[in-house]
């Protein structure tokens, strides 16, 4: 039997948890590769340390995703126990999946399983002896296309938002920018004050999916409200010291450094309900709405593709698809013209 040389150094340190801290012992284990070519993770290193290590790497290229990953990885540990990474098996995957089925919908379940698969794939690529990511299968779900917001619905929402106070004014501008530009909600939240020029109704942003720069252009009406907003926002900057164009109010905690996509979604839902629209409208509905509106204006595919920030025209075709109502209206028009 091949022996493994192990060196151990012990020193006190504090491990910080969300609600408390405790004195612990750091045990550093150095092991040579075993017969199978794997590096032992060491049973004294728990899963939370592995998660922290993985998220540090994930955060180097996808900071926002690393925040979401932490939530779901911690849920996995809560359900299956905090143990050495090599001790997790397909049984834990089944247990976690059954728990997800009780508490979440199909999209959340698929997202949670993707995170687990990526996590174990990371350590497998580092030759750590752990559960094979091939054993984590993703559940099949039927993709539902986002419904495109109509021009009438957009007008109804905008009319229901007052612009004489800072927060409603902020909300109005965010919704106007989504309608005018087709920008992703995450891209909207990433816009900084420095990107706004009072003499231009456009700015350059980084496309979220591929990192490429692209121009977004908005209307003169939106620009007038944006300049009104900027006057207040620049005064507020002295208090917040935040670079983000859109910030949020957190009550006793004061102003947030940057508005989150989830907050934008909640604010939009508030106004949709306020004006009595029954159809589900999300920030992504505005991207589809922008594509549909430009399609109806006979804009070329290349223009729509660039506006949406797509690498492939195939992705743009998906955004241009007619919904049932649009198809029926156009079908009747063609029948009359025949």
XYZ file of C-alpha atoms in Angstrom:
338
model
C 0.000 0.000 0.000
C 1.292 3.422 -0.970
C 1.821 5.710 2.018
C 0.726 9.323 2.145
C 2.881 11.830 3.948
C 0.872 14.273 6.011
C 2.146 17.418 7.694
C -0.049 19.255 10.198
C 0.356 22.746 11.627
C -2.070 24.034 14.251
C -2.781 27.681 15.128
C -5.774 29.460 16.687
C -7.941 31.682 14.487
C -11.443 33.132 14.385
C -14.004 31.793 11.943
C -16.723 34.331 11.253
C -20.292 33.193 10.672
C -23.310 35.367 9.841
C -24.467 35.678 13.453
C -21.532 34.792 15.615
C -17.868 33.942 15.702
C -16.071 31.182 17.526
C -12.506 30.220 18.338
C -11.417 27.291 16.233
C -8.263 25.497 15.246
C -6.827 25.793 11.779
C -5.518 22.464 10.664
C -3.547 22.579 7.467
C -3.144 19.209 5.834
C -0.613 18.647 3.083
C -1.086 15.409 1.179
C 0.573 13.844 -1.823
C -1.493 12.474 -4.658
C -2.957 9.086 -3.937
C -3.008 6.034 -6.214
C -6.004 7.363 -8.185
C -4.268 10.669 -8.895
C -6.619 12.685 -6.680
C -5.665 15.205 -4.047
C -7.489 14.545 -0.799
C -9.504 17.510 0.380
C -8.923 16.576 3.990
C -11.828 15.631 6.222
C -10.931 18.509 8.553
C -11.855 21.035 5.860
C -15.621 21.454 5.799
C -17.912 22.271 2.902
C -18.266 25.954 3.789
C -14.538 26.437 3.226
C -14.824 24.744 -0.166
C -17.741 26.996 -1.068
C -15.792 30.092 -0.046
C -12.824 29.004 -2.156
C -15.045 28.329 -5.178
C -16.904 31.639 -4.861
C -13.647 33.586 -4.681
C -12.726 32.087 -8.058
C -16.244 32.627 -9.452
C -16.193 36.251 -8.364
C -13.139 36.997 -10.512
C -15.317 36.990 -13.633
C -18.964 36.968 -12.473
C -19.356 38.889 -9.218
C -23.155 39.111 -9.258
C -23.474 35.392 -10.028
C -21.150 34.511 -7.153
C -23.557 36.208 -4.728
C -26.489 34.110 -5.967
C -24.378 30.947 -6.004
C -23.564 31.382 -2.314
C -27.251 31.363 -1.378
C -27.992 28.113 -3.222
C -24.803 26.317 -2.171
C -25.535 27.133 1.466
C -29.028 25.672 1.029
C -27.483 22.463 -0.249
C -25.285 22.250 2.864
C -28.255 22.989 5.131
C -30.189 20.063 3.653
C -27.357 17.543 3.262
C -25.054 18.472 6.123
C -21.670 20.168 6.383
C -19.112 17.468 5.674
C -15.969 16.828 3.672
C -16.489 17.286 -0.055
C -15.564 13.674 -0.868
C -18.345 12.430 1.433
C -21.176 13.805 -0.717
C -22.820 11.289 -3.021
C -25.659 10.977 -5.508
C -27.907 10.248 -2.520
C -27.362 13.834 -1.345
C -28.242 15.113 -4.812
C -31.536 13.189 -4.729
C -32.293 14.436 -1.213
C -31.620 18.050 -2.194
C -33.675 17.740 -5.377
C -36.681 16.373 -3.454
C -36.451 19.264 -1.003
C -36.323 21.751 -3.894
C -39.428 20.192 -5.457
C -41.409 20.959 -2.302
C -40.299 24.579 -2.000
C -39.531 25.891 -5.497
C -40.720 25.933 -9.092
C -39.101 24.217 -12.061
C -36.928 27.168 -13.088
C -35.456 27.587 -9.598
C -34.826 23.846 -9.357
C -32.952 23.833 -12.650
C -30.922 26.874 -11.583
C -30.024 25.258 -8.246
C -28.886 22.060 -9.971
C -26.787 24.007 -12.485
C -24.999 25.670 -9.571
C -24.326 22.303 -7.931
C -23.049 20.857 -11.191
C -20.702 23.810 -11.748
C -19.448 23.612 -8.168
C -18.429 19.953 -8.350
C -17.109 20.430 -11.889
C -14.719 23.082 -10.518
C -13.209 20.697 -7.973
C -13.198 17.757 -10.376
C -11.073 19.793 -12.780
C -8.651 20.373 -9.901
C -8.352 16.601 -9.377
C -10.172 16.694 -6.046
C -11.838 13.405 -5.158
C -15.523 14.364 -5.132
C -18.923 13.622 -6.625
C -18.832 13.467 -10.414
C -20.778 16.368 -11.980
C -22.063 13.853 -14.545
C -24.276 12.432 -11.788
C -26.015 15.789 -11.371
C -28.604 15.786 -14.140
C -30.573 18.885 -15.001
C -34.371 18.543 -14.985
C -36.090 19.268 -18.277
C -38.414 22.226 -18.347
C -40.477 23.711 -21.126
C -39.154 27.165 -21.901
C -41.817 29.862 -21.856
C -41.173 32.844 -24.072
C -41.444 36.191 -22.310
C -44.476 38.158 -23.380
C -43.683 41.428 -25.170
C -45.155 44.532 -23.577
C -47.349 46.534 -25.952
C -47.125 50.262 -26.626
C -50.554 50.738 -25.041
C -49.523 48.958 -21.836
C -46.312 50.975 -21.659
C -48.231 54.240 -22.036
C -50.675 53.215 -19.325
C -47.851 52.391 -16.884
C -45.989 55.651 -17.551
C -49.127 57.749 -17.019
C -49.574 56.098 -13.616
C -46.160 57.213 -12.309
C -45.828 60.750 -10.848
C -42.571 62.568 -11.601
C -42.666 65.275 -8.919
C -40.834 63.163 -6.304
C -37.377 61.580 -6.479
C -38.203 57.871 -6.172
C -41.200 57.825 -8.566
C -39.141 59.956 -10.974
C -36.364 57.365 -10.766
C -38.854 54.583 -11.489
C -40.316 56.442 -14.459
C -36.876 56.950 -15.999
C -35.906 53.303 -15.512
C -39.076 52.114 -17.246
C -38.648 54.679 -20.021
C -35.057 53.576 -20.623
C -36.096 49.927 -20.847
C -38.770 50.837 -23.398
C -36.565 53.190 -25.439
C -33.435 51.022 -25.532
C -34.312 47.354 -24.933
C -31.580 47.270 -22.297
C -31.280 44.294 -19.939
C -32.331 45.062 -16.373
C -28.848 44.123 -15.083
C -27.290 46.491 -17.632
C -29.687 49.222 -16.512
C -28.614 48.780 -12.891
C -24.937 48.894 -13.885
C -25.155 52.370 -15.443
C -23.066 54.934 -13.549
C -23.525 58.700 -13.193
C -20.329 59.241 -15.189
C -21.927 57.595 -18.239
C -24.596 60.298 -18.556
C -23.846 63.405 -20.635
C -26.368 66.245 -20.593
C -25.640 66.950 -24.263
C -26.244 63.380 -25.459
C -29.326 61.158 -25.553
C -27.129 58.072 -25.656
C -24.386 56.271 -23.777
C -22.094 53.273 -24.150
C -22.669 50.229 -21.939
C -21.092 46.795 -21.590
C -23.284 44.005 -22.943
C -23.903 41.624 -20.041
C -23.706 38.340 -21.938
C -20.533 38.903 -23.980
C -18.829 41.937 -22.434
C -18.824 43.883 -25.716
C -19.501 47.613 -25.756
C -22.685 48.883 -27.382
C -24.586 52.141 -27.707
C -28.065 52.683 -26.314
C -30.185 55.655 -27.412
C -33.235 57.156 -25.694
C -35.880 59.747 -26.572
C -35.772 63.508 -25.977
C -38.705 63.200 -23.564
C -36.808 60.613 -21.515
C -33.704 62.834 -21.604
C -35.568 65.830 -20.150
C -36.730 63.753 -17.190
C -33.265 62.225 -16.867
C -31.693 65.694 -16.568
C -34.290 66.613 -13.928
C -33.373 63.415 -12.086
C -29.627 64.081 -12.435
C -29.943 67.426 -10.666
C -31.325 65.681 -7.579
C -29.053 62.657 -7.935
C -25.869 64.767 -7.976
C -26.902 66.441 -4.707
C -27.639 63.034 -3.248
C -24.202 61.797 -4.346
C -22.671 63.949 -1.607
C -24.477 61.734 0.929
C -24.256 58.334 -0.745
C -20.782 58.557 -2.334
C -22.180 55.989 -4.779
C -21.258 55.927 -8.461
C -24.488 54.231 -9.587
C -27.075 56.249 -11.506
C -29.931 54.457 -9.761
C -29.837 54.013 -5.981
C -32.505 52.790 -3.581
C -33.841 53.860 -0.202
C -33.531 51.202 2.527
C -35.358 52.982 5.348
C -33.303 53.197 8.540
C -30.270 51.848 6.652
C -30.239 54.842 4.320
C -29.420 54.771 0.615
C -28.146 51.663 -1.132
C -24.979 51.841 -3.231
C -26.763 50.508 -6.327
C -30.266 49.364 -7.192
C -30.624 45.616 -7.821
C -32.495 43.967 -10.724
C -34.860 42.406 -8.205
C -35.827 45.846 -6.876
C -36.497 47.079 -10.417
C -38.733 44.047 -10.953
C -40.670 44.803 -7.753
C -41.125 48.470 -8.637
C -42.393 47.570 -12.109
C -44.827 45.038 -10.663
C -46.125 47.716 -8.292
C -47.007 50.067 -11.149
C -48.427 47.280 -13.331
C -50.828 46.365 -10.517
C -51.527 50.029 -9.786
C -52.893 50.708 -13.286
C -54.856 47.446 -13.358
C -52.926 45.469 -15.984
C -53.681 41.772 -15.473
C -51.038 40.363 -17.816
C -47.650 39.478 -16.333
C -45.062 42.091 -17.288
C -41.409 41.826 -16.249
C -38.320 43.904 -17.115
C -37.481 41.314 -19.778
C -40.868 41.957 -21.399
C -39.442 45.333 -22.406
C -36.607 43.730 -24.396
C -39.144 41.659 -26.303
C -41.363 44.729 -26.622
C -38.477 46.758 -28.054
C -37.728 44.028 -30.616
C -41.407 43.690 -31.593
C -41.852 47.459 -31.912
C -38.768 47.805 -34.146
C -39.898 44.812 -36.198
C -43.281 46.466 -36.777
C -41.421 49.626 -37.840
C -39.674 47.476 -40.476
C -36.261 47.882 -38.841
C -33.670 45.532 -40.400
C -32.593 42.452 -38.468
C -29.018 43.766 -38.180
C -30.291 46.885 -36.381
C -32.398 44.895 -33.909
C -29.527 42.463 -33.317
C -27.142 45.288 -32.477
C -29.690 47.052 -30.285
C -30.260 43.914 -28.215
C -26.532 43.165 -28.025
C -26.792 39.694 -29.566
C -23.818 37.885 -31.070
C -26.006 35.727 -33.275
C -29.044 36.698 -35.370
C -30.593 33.395 -34.264
C -31.080 34.860 -30.772
C -32.664 37.956 -32.296
C -35.153 35.834 -34.270
C -36.456 34.452 -30.958
C -37.200 37.987 -29.731
C -39.021 38.811 -32.967
C -41.433 35.871 -32.800
C -45.128 36.750 -33.020
C -47.274 35.948 -30.015
C -50.755 34.483 -30.576
C -52.538 37.847 -30.588
C -50.083 39.386 -33.051
C -50.270 36.337 -35.309
C -54.084 36.426 -35.466
C -54.107 40.162 -36.239
C -51.560 39.774 -39.027
C -53.258 36.644 -40.396
C -56.559 38.527 -40.739
C -54.763 41.383 -42.467
C -53.209 39.027 -44.999
C -56.583 37.366 -45.626
C -58.208 40.724 -46.361
C -55.387 41.638 -48.726
C -55.607 38.321 -50.594
